[in-house]
Amino acid sequence: MSEMGKAGPVTVSPEAFLAMGREVLAKQPFSILMGAQLNALEPGRCELQLTIAEHLKQQNGFLHGGVVSYLADNALTYAGGTALSVPVVTSEYKINYVRPAVGDRLVARARAEYVGKSQAVCRCEVYAVTIHGEKLCAMAQGTIVPLPEAARPDIP
Amino acid sequence: MSEMGKAGPVTVSPEAFLAMGREVLAKQPFSILMGAQLNALEPGRCELQLTIAEHLKQQNGFLHGGVVSYLADNALTYAGGTALSVPVVTSEYKINYVRPAVGDRLVARARAEYVGKSQAVCRCEVYAVTIHGEKLCAMAQGTIVPLPEAARPDIP
Amino acid sequence: MSEMGKAGPVTVSPEAFLAMGREVLAKQPFSILMGAQLNALEPGRCELQLTIAEHLKQQNGFLHGGVVSYLADNALTYAGGTALSVPVVTSEYKINYVRPAVGDRLVARARAEYVGKSQAVCRCEVYAVTIHGEKLCAMAQGTIVPLPEAARPDIP
Amino acid sequence: MSEMGKAGPVTVSPEAFLAMGREVLAKQPFSILMGAQLNALEPGRCELQLTIAEHLKQQNGFLHGGVVSYLADNALTYAGGTALSVPVVTSEYKINYVRPAVGDRLVARARAEYVGKSQAVCRCEVYAVTIHGEKLCAMAQGTIVPLPEAARPDIP
């Protein structure tokens, strides 16, 4: 008789790991709407970008803060999720907007700075990019936690 | 000879105040994309909503956290801006996601809890609403500040 | 034969509940050093105070921000801990300082705004009090979570 | 005739810069009570430490979170203040506690990550240190702003 135990970790090539991350993004209708792309992904680190476009702006011609928050939050989640190796959800985060986002692309780089059993605390910087270089737009710090069992949300 | 001084505050009816707020929203392409609507607006308080729709979701069928953040951030900005009575920008905010947003509408209620010369510190709660009632989805606290002179961003 | 199962909740009078809270405070050397006193405690709500004194100040004659943070953090923890009914720890919090604390007493009032299975998200306001009244000094929002099993910290 | 204008910046040796920072600390009664020491200070960066002692603990034998917050807040303020080159105050900050602080010394390292005309956004890590090394206890991100003119607090 064979005994089936819990599967151990599977070795995945860096290319396959990034591909898996892109599959997740492709299943998020809102991320498709935002035009988000995953540039890089490794356990505990990611780079996410989107193209700055008219429909993402606010009344002063800058990218809407909500778009910057979206990219930071998604990047924090990828960093924490790949660090914890389980399905995760962002518990909370804080973001400072330091410059309006003006440029061609918005790029978010996040990494898990602390990884424990029940949480990953991650940081992220968001840049507005043009052919002339990058300018820091926002900085975030947030807490990523495993999704409760059976993907049930934490509802009393 | 006439002497022109700085104009004093103008009295605006509640309906006109709300209408002015809706005009600002109508000039934000991203807010139009999100389908955001301003339900209520008075100095220091606002209620903003949007319809939960497929294109705003993530891979588990819930509204994407970025949509919840967007609504909270915009609501904090309205509350702070109407309290400070000048053009403003969100300096920073923190948001806790407490439940996934599942329902028909997402509603954010924000108010300025502290109003000073150079900042308003505001709080916001975001609810997922169905015909059966409201469920709290997120809580935020953030700092709203006057836009630097001549609408120039704070860039060194 | 008797069957011993897990003990159900015990009914405690409001006075006893407050007394239990004061016992916890009395076991915290740092809280004794700060002179913190628990004025009120009920499930999910608390009021904590301390006397503003010279040794708690910074160079401008105001109470040191670290004292304000201490009181807010402790109050958030009491609110969350009594709401969750288990030993807890503060996972994280954010605090806005809105006025320097000048006065006779510092008072923090906190309450659990959301209570779930694995977290309580709490808010707190801190006031500087004189015989003339109260002035808001700080506002906080934080996440309180159950202490990991066996009081073991979350260390990988 | 001599012409007195606003003094330009003065060149200060690294040792003198650190000494100036220590003078500020020495004028903070609460910092003296905490036993805080400034190990390093340069524009935009600092290292602050204190000795973990019984009177700074809470009921489980760990350093009280309020002590960790105090050190992080003070370090953020030094980093932001030396970056902005004017008297400053912490506007707000967020802190994640990732491990209880157990050890001989608590060390906070902070740096200004963004420096603008009206704010510095700083980050800080706090470590519990023993002869065996350092363990990360907390991570913070906060906003440091110039003290309003004439050192008057921002009171409406």
XYZ file of C-alpha atoms in Angstrom:
624
model
C 0.000 0.000 0.000
C 1.234 3.462 -0.651
C 1.086 6.173 1.904
C 0.279 9.642 0.695
C 1.580 12.384 2.919
C 1.557 16.134 2.509
C 3.527 17.067 -0.601
C 6.897 18.644 0.050
C 7.956 21.850 -1.680
C 8.424 21.577 -5.405
C 11.424 23.079 -7.129
C 10.338 25.616 -9.697
C 12.582 27.404 -12.157
C 12.730 31.203 -11.892
C 10.932 31.464 -15.230
C 8.163 29.166 -14.081
C 7.855 31.049 -10.801
C 7.369 34.327 -12.660
C 4.904 32.623 -14.999
C 2.852 31.408 -12.021
C 2.765 34.948 -10.674
C 1.598 36.257 -14.044
C -1.195 33.663 -14.102
C -2.506 35.024 -10.806
C -2.447 38.565 -12.165
C -4.250 37.414 -15.302
C -7.090 36.121 -13.123
C -7.633 39.510 -11.479
C -10.121 41.479 -13.606
C -9.153 44.703 -11.842
C -5.464 44.176 -12.564
C -6.311 43.623 -16.224
C -8.294 46.867 -16.161
C -5.282 48.626 -14.618
C -2.951 47.128 -17.200
C -0.653 45.798 -14.489
C 2.298 43.662 -15.546
C 4.574 41.546 -13.416
C 8.174 42.302 -14.397
C 9.943 40.198 -11.793
C 9.036 37.720 -9.069
C 11.081 35.649 -6.668
C 10.303 34.492 -3.144
C 9.885 37.652 -1.109
C 10.475 40.144 -3.944
C 8.600 41.507 -6.900
C 8.420 44.278 -9.457
C 5.053 45.305 -10.852
C 4.353 48.013 -13.372
C 1.583 49.715 -15.311
C 1.434 52.271 -18.077
C 0.379 55.765 -17.035
C -2.681 56.576 -19.153
C -5.396 59.233 -19.299
C -8.144 57.070 -17.836
C -6.054 56.527 -14.698
C -5.645 60.218 -13.884
C -7.292 62.739 -11.582
C -8.265 66.351 -12.163
C -4.762 67.885 -12.073
C -3.307 65.654 -14.774
C -1.485 63.400 -12.316
C -2.092 59.711 -11.875
C -4.876 59.195 -9.326
C -3.554 58.251 -5.893
C -5.824 55.224 -5.996
C -3.771 53.813 -8.877
C -0.540 54.261 -6.918
C -2.126 52.602 -3.871
C -3.374 49.732 -6.002
C 0.082 49.025 -7.390
C 1.749 49.271 -3.971
C -0.865 47.015 -2.326
C -0.601 44.401 -5.082
C 3.192 44.459 -4.919
C 3.193 44.082 -1.121
C 0.877 41.105 -1.504
C 3.090 39.397 -4.060
C 6.180 39.925 -1.900
C 4.454 38.603 1.206
C 2.676 35.758 -0.548
C 5.804 34.421 -2.204
C 7.667 34.734 1.107
C 4.985 32.854 3.079
C 4.363 30.312 0.306
C 0.628 30.137 0.966
C -2.401 32.050 -0.341
C -2.400 35.401 1.398
C -4.349 38.592 1.852
C -3.171 42.074 2.796
C -4.246 42.708 6.380
C -3.334 46.385 6.346
C -0.842 48.839 4.916
C 0.219 52.444 5.162
C 1.351 54.526 2.192
C 3.052 57.916 1.987
C 2.618 59.800 -1.282
C 5.784 61.839 -1.761
C 5.455 63.114 -5.340
C 2.632 63.134 -7.850
C 3.098 60.382 -10.402
C 3.936 61.933 -13.752
C 5.647 59.946 -16.473
C 5.287 57.009 -18.806
C 5.219 54.046 -16.449
C 4.548 53.423 -12.778
C 6.812 50.806 -11.205
C 6.411 49.248 -7.758
C 9.194 47.234 -6.105
C 8.342 45.317 -2.963
C 10.087 42.901 -0.659
C 9.297 40.986 2.483
C 11.518 42.458 5.203
C 10.285 40.140 7.967
C 8.868 36.669 7.435
C 7.324 34.794 10.339
C 4.908 31.913 10.770
C 1.791 34.031 10.704
C 2.751 37.190 8.849
C 5.159 38.872 6.481
C 5.852 42.579 6.928
C 6.714 44.065 3.560
C 7.892 47.351 2.133
C 7.379 48.877 -1.268
C 8.556 51.875 -3.239
C 6.674 53.195 -6.236
C 8.422 55.162 -8.994
C 7.245 57.248 -11.943
C 9.490 56.339 -14.844
C 10.381 58.265 -17.984
C 13.243 57.880 -20.455
C 15.157 60.276 -18.217
C 14.982 58.030 -15.167
C 12.903 57.216 -12.113
C 11.389 59.489 -9.491
C 10.143 58.143 -6.174
C 6.370 58.712 -5.839
C 5.313 56.664 -2.845
C 6.538 54.442 0.010
C 4.508 51.793 1.771
C 4.774 49.325 4.641
C 2.194 46.624 5.169
C 1.270 43.354 6.832
C 0.516 40.285 4.705
C -1.131 37.281 6.355
C -2.205 33.787 5.283
C -5.746 33.605 3.957
C -7.843 31.906 6.661
C -8.516 28.184 6.115
C -10.623 27.127 3.186
C -10.273 30.678 1.827
C -12.961 31.708 4.257
C -12.706 35.391 5.097
C -12.322 36.420 8.737
C -15.979 37.114 9.485
C -17.393 36.749 12.977
C -11.338 104.440 -6.665
C -12.307 100.922 -5.801
C -10.227 98.736 -3.633
C -10.131 95.065 -4.374
C -9.223 92.889 -1.456
C -9.149 89.136 -1.012
C -12.649 87.743 -1.384
C -14.286 86.545 1.833
C -15.950 83.158 2.112
C -19.058 82.718 0.016
C -22.186 81.150 1.414
C -23.130 78.078 -0.548
C -26.308 76.070 -0.165
C -25.920 72.404 0.806
C -27.133 71.398 -2.643
C -24.618 73.641 -4.349
C -21.834 72.353 -2.097
C -22.615 68.773 -3.079
C -22.831 69.824 -6.723
C -19.351 71.373 -6.526
C -18.024 68.152 -5.059
C -19.609 66.164 -7.878
C -17.991 68.445 -10.439
C -14.557 67.621 -9.023
C -15.320 63.906 -9.215
C -16.527 64.323 -12.790
C -13.117 65.746 -13.713
C -11.261 62.680 -12.422
C -11.011 60.158 -15.281
C -10.088 57.401 -12.828
C -13.133 58.094 -10.689
C -15.323 57.894 -13.790
C -13.678 54.559 -14.604
C -14.425 53.342 -11.061
C -18.007 54.533 -11.296
C -17.665 56.538 -8.079
C -20.594 58.677 -6.996
C -20.722 61.322 -4.306
C -23.794 60.703 -2.156
C -23.223 63.385 0.458
C -20.811 66.217 1.120
C -20.582 68.851 3.801
C -17.576 70.571 5.315
C -15.519 67.801 6.905
C -17.819 64.901 5.956
C -18.617 62.872 2.894
C -20.156 59.678 1.599
C -18.834 58.150 -1.600
C -20.002 54.962 -3.272
C -19.437 52.736 -6.251
C -21.168 49.705 -7.714
C -19.405 46.376 -7.178
C -18.863 44.968 -10.665
C -16.927 42.113 -12.253
C -14.186 44.268 -13.742
C -13.314 45.548 -10.262
C -12.687 42.099 -8.744
C -9.703 39.905 -8.007
C -9.180 36.203 -8.433
C -11.335 34.997 -5.521
C -14.471 36.812 -6.614
C -14.068 39.606 -4.082
C -13.637 43.268 -4.915
C -9.933 44.001 -5.401
C -8.367 45.661 -2.358
C -7.145 48.437 -4.667
C -10.768 49.465 -5.273
C -11.463 49.628 -1.538
C -8.289 51.679 -1.022
C -9.253 54.002 -3.862
C -12.640 54.727 -2.341
C -11.236 55.240 1.161
C -8.449 57.528 -0.104
C -10.852 59.638 -2.184
C -13.286 59.899 0.723
C -10.522 60.951 3.148
C -9.482 63.621 0.635
C -13.006 65.009 0.303
C -13.444 65.130 4.079
C -10.087 66.837 4.583
C -10.426 69.172 1.633
C -13.860 70.449 2.614
C -12.635 70.889 6.189
C -9.538 72.871 5.161
C -11.366 74.810 2.425
C -8.371 74.780 0.093
C -7.160 72.429 -2.632
C -5.610 69.464 -0.902
C -3.710 66.268 -1.457
C -3.520 63.122 0.645
C -0.113 63.061 2.303
C -0.453 59.518 3.628
C -2.985 57.049 4.971
C -3.231 53.648 6.563
C -5.986 51.151 5.832
C -7.015 47.935 7.576
C -8.974 45.477 5.468
C -11.286 43.637 7.863
C -13.609 41.725 5.517
C -13.554 41.016 1.804
C -15.983 43.293 -0.011
C -18.896 41.214 -1.282
C -22.197 42.818 -2.153
C -23.907 45.238 -4.477
C -22.360 48.561 -3.527
C -19.271 49.783 -1.746
C -19.844 52.837 0.458
C -17.154 54.950 2.126
C -17.966 57.448 4.872
C -15.233 59.817 5.957
C -14.908 62.743 8.295
C -12.205 65.126 9.426
C -11.570 64.373 13.090
C -8.889 67.033 13.567
C -8.622 70.219 11.552
C -5.593 72.454 11.955
C -3.892 75.187 9.930
C -1.677 72.826 7.993
C -3.430 69.475 8.066
C -6.651 67.590 8.592
C -6.488 64.101 10.068
C -9.413 62.101 8.781
C -10.999 58.718 9.320
C -13.037 56.566 6.997
C -15.047 53.353 7.130
C -15.888 51.372 4.031
C -18.930 49.080 3.878
C -20.152 46.418 1.472
C -23.864 46.967 1.079
C -26.639 44.586 0.043
C -30.400 44.751 0.467
C -29.842 42.950 3.775
C -27.679 45.688 5.213
C -24.086 46.860 5.524
C -20.938 44.993 6.536
C -17.772 46.831 7.524
C -14.946 46.018 5.068
C -12.190 48.483 5.866
C -11.100 51.262 8.226
C -8.651 54.015 7.393
C -6.919 56.982 9.007
C -5.008 59.514 6.966
C -3.421 62.963 6.775
C -4.731 65.512 4.277
C -2.663 68.625 3.594
C -3.007 71.765 1.479
C -1.611 71.432 -2.031
C 1.630 73.429 -2.125
C 1.351 76.928 -3.660
C 0.595 77.259 -7.334
C -0.386 73.579 -7.304
C 3.298 72.715 -7.528
C 4.043 69.300 -6.091
C 6.528 68.974 -3.226
C 9.600 68.164 -5.293
C 13.119 69.078 -4.130
C -18.691 10.454 36.689
C -18.215 14.028 35.866
C -17.125 15.176 32.495
C -14.708 18.032 32.348
C -14.868 20.037 29.189
C -13.382 23.397 28.295
C -14.651 25.980 30.770
C -17.314 28.294 29.423
C -17.138 32.042 29.894
C -17.413 33.236 33.487
C -19.626 36.134 34.431
C -17.616 38.898 35.996
C -18.998 42.070 37.528
C -17.937 45.365 35.956
C -15.946 46.191 39.086
C -14.135 42.852 38.974
C -13.439 43.274 35.250
C -11.815 46.638 35.893
C -9.885 45.176 38.807
C -8.512 42.396 36.580
C -7.375 45.025 34.092
C -5.651 46.968 36.839
C -3.846 43.817 37.978
C -2.358 43.433 34.489
C -1.197 47.046 34.522
C 0.322 46.542 37.960
C 2.483 43.730 36.555
C 3.975 45.957 33.867
C 7.070 47.636 35.315
C 7.099 50.171 32.484
C 3.493 51.139 33.126
C 4.333 51.667 36.796
C 7.233 53.862 35.714
C 4.869 55.849 33.460
C 2.344 56.184 36.271
C -0.416 54.799 34.067
C -3.830 54.236 35.634
C -6.800 52.368 34.237
C -9.898 54.537 34.679
C -12.405 52.335 32.871
C -12.505 48.910 31.244
C -15.248 46.904 29.599
C -15.111 44.404 26.770
C -13.795 46.347 23.791
C -13.404 49.724 25.526
C -11.002 51.341 27.924
C -9.789 54.606 29.356
C -6.195 54.910 30.495
C -4.500 57.968 31.942
C -1.231 59.250 33.319
C -0.101 62.419 35.035
C 1.968 64.793 32.900
C 5.234 65.247 34.778
C 8.661 66.765 34.144
C 10.475 63.459 33.710
C 8.143 62.557 30.831
C 8.902 65.659 28.762
C 11.130 66.553 25.818
C 13.227 69.623 25.159
C 10.425 72.048 24.334
C 8.479 71.509 27.559
C 5.894 69.246 25.935
C 5.260 65.649 26.851
C 7.572 63.408 24.811
C 5.810 61.808 21.858
C 6.982 58.438 23.143
C 4.762 58.869 26.197
C 1.747 59.620 24.026
C 2.511 56.585 21.854
C 2.914 54.408 24.927
C -0.491 55.388 26.255
C -2.202 54.942 22.877
C -0.556 51.539 22.290
C -1.481 50.287 25.763
C -5.060 51.505 25.364
C -5.406 49.849 21.945
C -4.148 46.611 23.484
C -6.653 46.725 26.354
C -9.523 47.427 23.946
C -8.492 44.622 21.618
C -7.632 42.172 24.344
C -10.925 42.565 26.183
C -12.779 42.278 22.864
C -10.971 39.083 21.841
C -11.027 37.603 25.357
C -7.602 36.027 25.015
C -4.063 37.188 25.750
C -3.077 39.522 22.946
C -0.249 41.545 21.531
C -0.279 44.654 19.359
C 0.729 43.619 15.855
C 1.050 47.160 14.536
C -0.440 50.619 14.875
C -0.292 54.051 13.325
C -0.504 57.294 15.298
C -1.002 60.894 14.191
C 0.197 63.546 16.630
C -2.094 66.529 16.168
C -1.177 68.782 19.091
C 1.643 68.774 21.601
C 0.477 67.385 24.931
C 0.380 70.213 27.450
C -1.707 69.955 30.591
C -2.173 68.078 33.816
C -3.199 64.625 32.660
C -2.982 62.586 29.489
C -6.064 60.452 28.812
C -6.385 57.745 26.146
C -9.763 56.300 25.160
C -9.761 53.236 22.924
C -12.340 50.868 21.524
C -12.381 47.835 19.295
C -14.160 48.878 16.107
C -13.912 45.483 14.401
C -13.662 42.157 16.196
C -12.981 38.981 14.235
C -11.653 35.527 14.987
C -8.025 36.417 14.484
C -7.810 40.150 15.063
C -9.393 43.243 16.544
C -8.875 46.565 14.794
C -9.012 49.322 17.356
C -8.985 53.103 17.480
C -7.801 55.464 20.147
C -7.830 59.180 20.864
C -5.452 60.786 23.329
C -6.305 64.035 25.114
C -4.352 66.530 27.209
C -6.604 67.460 30.109
C -6.654 70.537 32.325
C -9.325 71.968 34.597
C -10.495 73.921 31.535
C -11.242 70.826 29.489
C -9.707 68.380 27.033
C -7.710 68.980 23.881
C -7.146 66.210 21.329
C -3.420 65.386 21.037
C -3.256 62.192 19.029
C -5.300 59.645 17.068
C -4.335 56.050 16.468
C -5.551 52.958 14.638
C -4.018 49.562 15.242
C -4.301 45.803 14.872
C -4.451 43.625 17.988
C -3.963 39.869 17.596
C -4.006 36.816 19.869
C -0.638 35.971 21.394
C 0.632 32.859 19.593
C 0.107 29.553 21.461
C 1.933 28.984 24.703
C 2.794 32.713 24.718
C 5.538 31.924 22.237
C 6.437 34.944 20.147
C 6.194 34.692 16.358
C 9.833 33.853 15.679
C 10.883 31.851 12.643
C 29.739 99.291 7.260
C 28.973 95.699 7.835
C 26.028 93.979 6.341
C 24.324 91.311 8.323
C 22.312 88.883 6.334
C 20.835 85.477 7.146
C 23.665 83.148 8.078
C 24.572 80.531 5.496
C 25.067 76.917 6.450
C 28.007 76.264 8.728
C 30.381 73.397 8.167
C 30.388 71.084 11.135
C 32.705 68.145 11.668
C 31.097 64.711 12.008
C 32.122 64.628 15.662
C 30.569 68.018 16.332
C 27.375 66.975 14.489
C 27.038 63.923 16.704
C 27.790 66.043 19.764
C 24.998 68.468 18.808
C 22.611 65.556 18.506
C 23.619 64.287 21.912
C 22.989 67.714 23.408
C 19.407 67.589 22.168
C 18.938 64.140 23.701
C 20.414 65.367 26.962
C 17.703 68.055 27.115
C 14.894 65.499 26.883
C 14.014 64.362 30.409
C 12.113 61.368 29.028
C 15.096 60.249 26.961
C 17.269 60.460 30.067
C 14.701 58.342 31.894
C 14.794 55.803 29.046
C 18.581 55.773 29.060
C 18.715 56.520 25.349
C 22.106 57.077 23.770
C 22.924 58.426 20.334
C 25.501 56.140 18.742
C 25.667 57.760 15.321
C 24.276 60.828 13.563
C 24.717 62.252 10.118
C 22.347 64.196 7.916
C 19.437 61.874 7.271
C 20.712 58.906 9.328
C 21.004 57.955 12.942
C 21.494 55.100 15.358
C 19.944 55.295 18.806
C 20.137 52.705 21.550
C 19.058 51.956 25.080
C 19.806 49.254 27.608
C 17.043 46.710 28.168
C 16.271 46.866 31.872
C 13.632 45.532 34.250
C 11.807 48.836 34.711
C 11.195 49.014 30.953
C 9.401 45.660 30.722
C 5.832 44.429 30.607
C 4.163 41.480 32.271
C 5.642 38.711 30.106
C 9.273 39.682 30.680
C 9.632 41.387 27.304
C 10.454 45.037 26.785
C 7.220 47.048 26.761
C 6.086 47.951 23.241
C 5.973 51.578 24.358
C 9.762 51.530 24.777
C 10.240 50.149 21.272
C 7.876 52.805 19.878
C 9.698 55.528 21.774
C 13.042 54.530 20.315
C 11.668 54.222 16.779
C 9.861 57.579 16.989
C 12.937 59.374 18.343
C 15.143 57.807 15.678
C 12.726 58.781 12.881
C 12.747 62.332 14.225
C 16.545 62.546 14.265
C 16.772 61.188 10.724
C 14.129 63.599 9.451
C 15.371 66.571 11.429
C 18.955 66.247 10.267
C 17.744 65.777 6.686
C 15.513 68.874 6.765
C 18.030 70.948 8.759
C 15.331 72.709 10.773
C 13.587 71.982 14.065
C 11.061 69.262 13.397
C 8.274 67.252 14.920
C 6.952 63.810 14.036
C 3.613 64.279 12.306
C 2.711 60.596 12.332
C 4.223 57.144 12.083
C 3.277 53.505 11.802
C 5.132 50.677 13.513
C 4.953 46.908 13.075
C 6.147 44.841 16.017
C 7.588 41.655 14.560
C 9.306 40.049 17.578
C 9.254 40.735 21.284
C 12.391 42.599 22.331
C 14.539 40.282 24.410
C 18.233 40.924 24.882
C 20.764 43.314 26.303
C 20.315 46.409 24.167
C 17.681 47.856 21.882
C 19.078 49.578 18.798
C 17.123 51.725 16.325
C 18.532 52.693 12.941
C 16.642 55.284 10.929
C 17.136 57.143 7.703
C 15.287 59.718 5.648
C 14.227 57.980 2.448
C 12.524 61.020 0.900
C 13.409 64.609 1.673
C 11.243 67.418 0.331
C 10.643 71.069 1.176
C 7.898 70.384 3.670
C 8.475 66.837 4.882
C 10.883 63.972 5.235
C 9.511 60.423 5.071
C 11.723 58.178 7.137
C 12.090 54.499 7.918
C 13.466 52.765 10.968
C 14.318 49.249 12.084
C 14.657 48.316 15.719
C 16.811 45.375 16.857
C 17.240 43.479 20.105
C 20.957 42.919 20.507
C 22.859 40.277 22.477
C 26.436 39.064 22.238
C 25.129 36.504 19.745
C 23.903 39.124 17.307
C 20.853 41.197 16.398
C 17.235 40.214 15.913
C 14.760 42.488 14.155
C 11.979 43.536 16.561
C 10.126 46.326 14.793
C 9.846 48.289 11.552
C 8.469 51.801 11.220
C 7.685 54.398 8.568
C 6.811 57.958 9.469
C 6.439 61.556 8.354
C 8.662 64.250 9.880
C 7.734 67.907 9.305
C 9.199 71.292 10.203
C 7.994 72.672 13.527
C 5.580 75.507 12.737
C 7.087 79.027 12.970
C 8.143 80.334 16.341
C 7.866 76.782 17.648
C 4.141 77.322 17.953
C 2.209 74.068 17.781
C -0.403 73.636 15.063
C -3.447 74.611 17.104
C -6.528 76.158 15.484
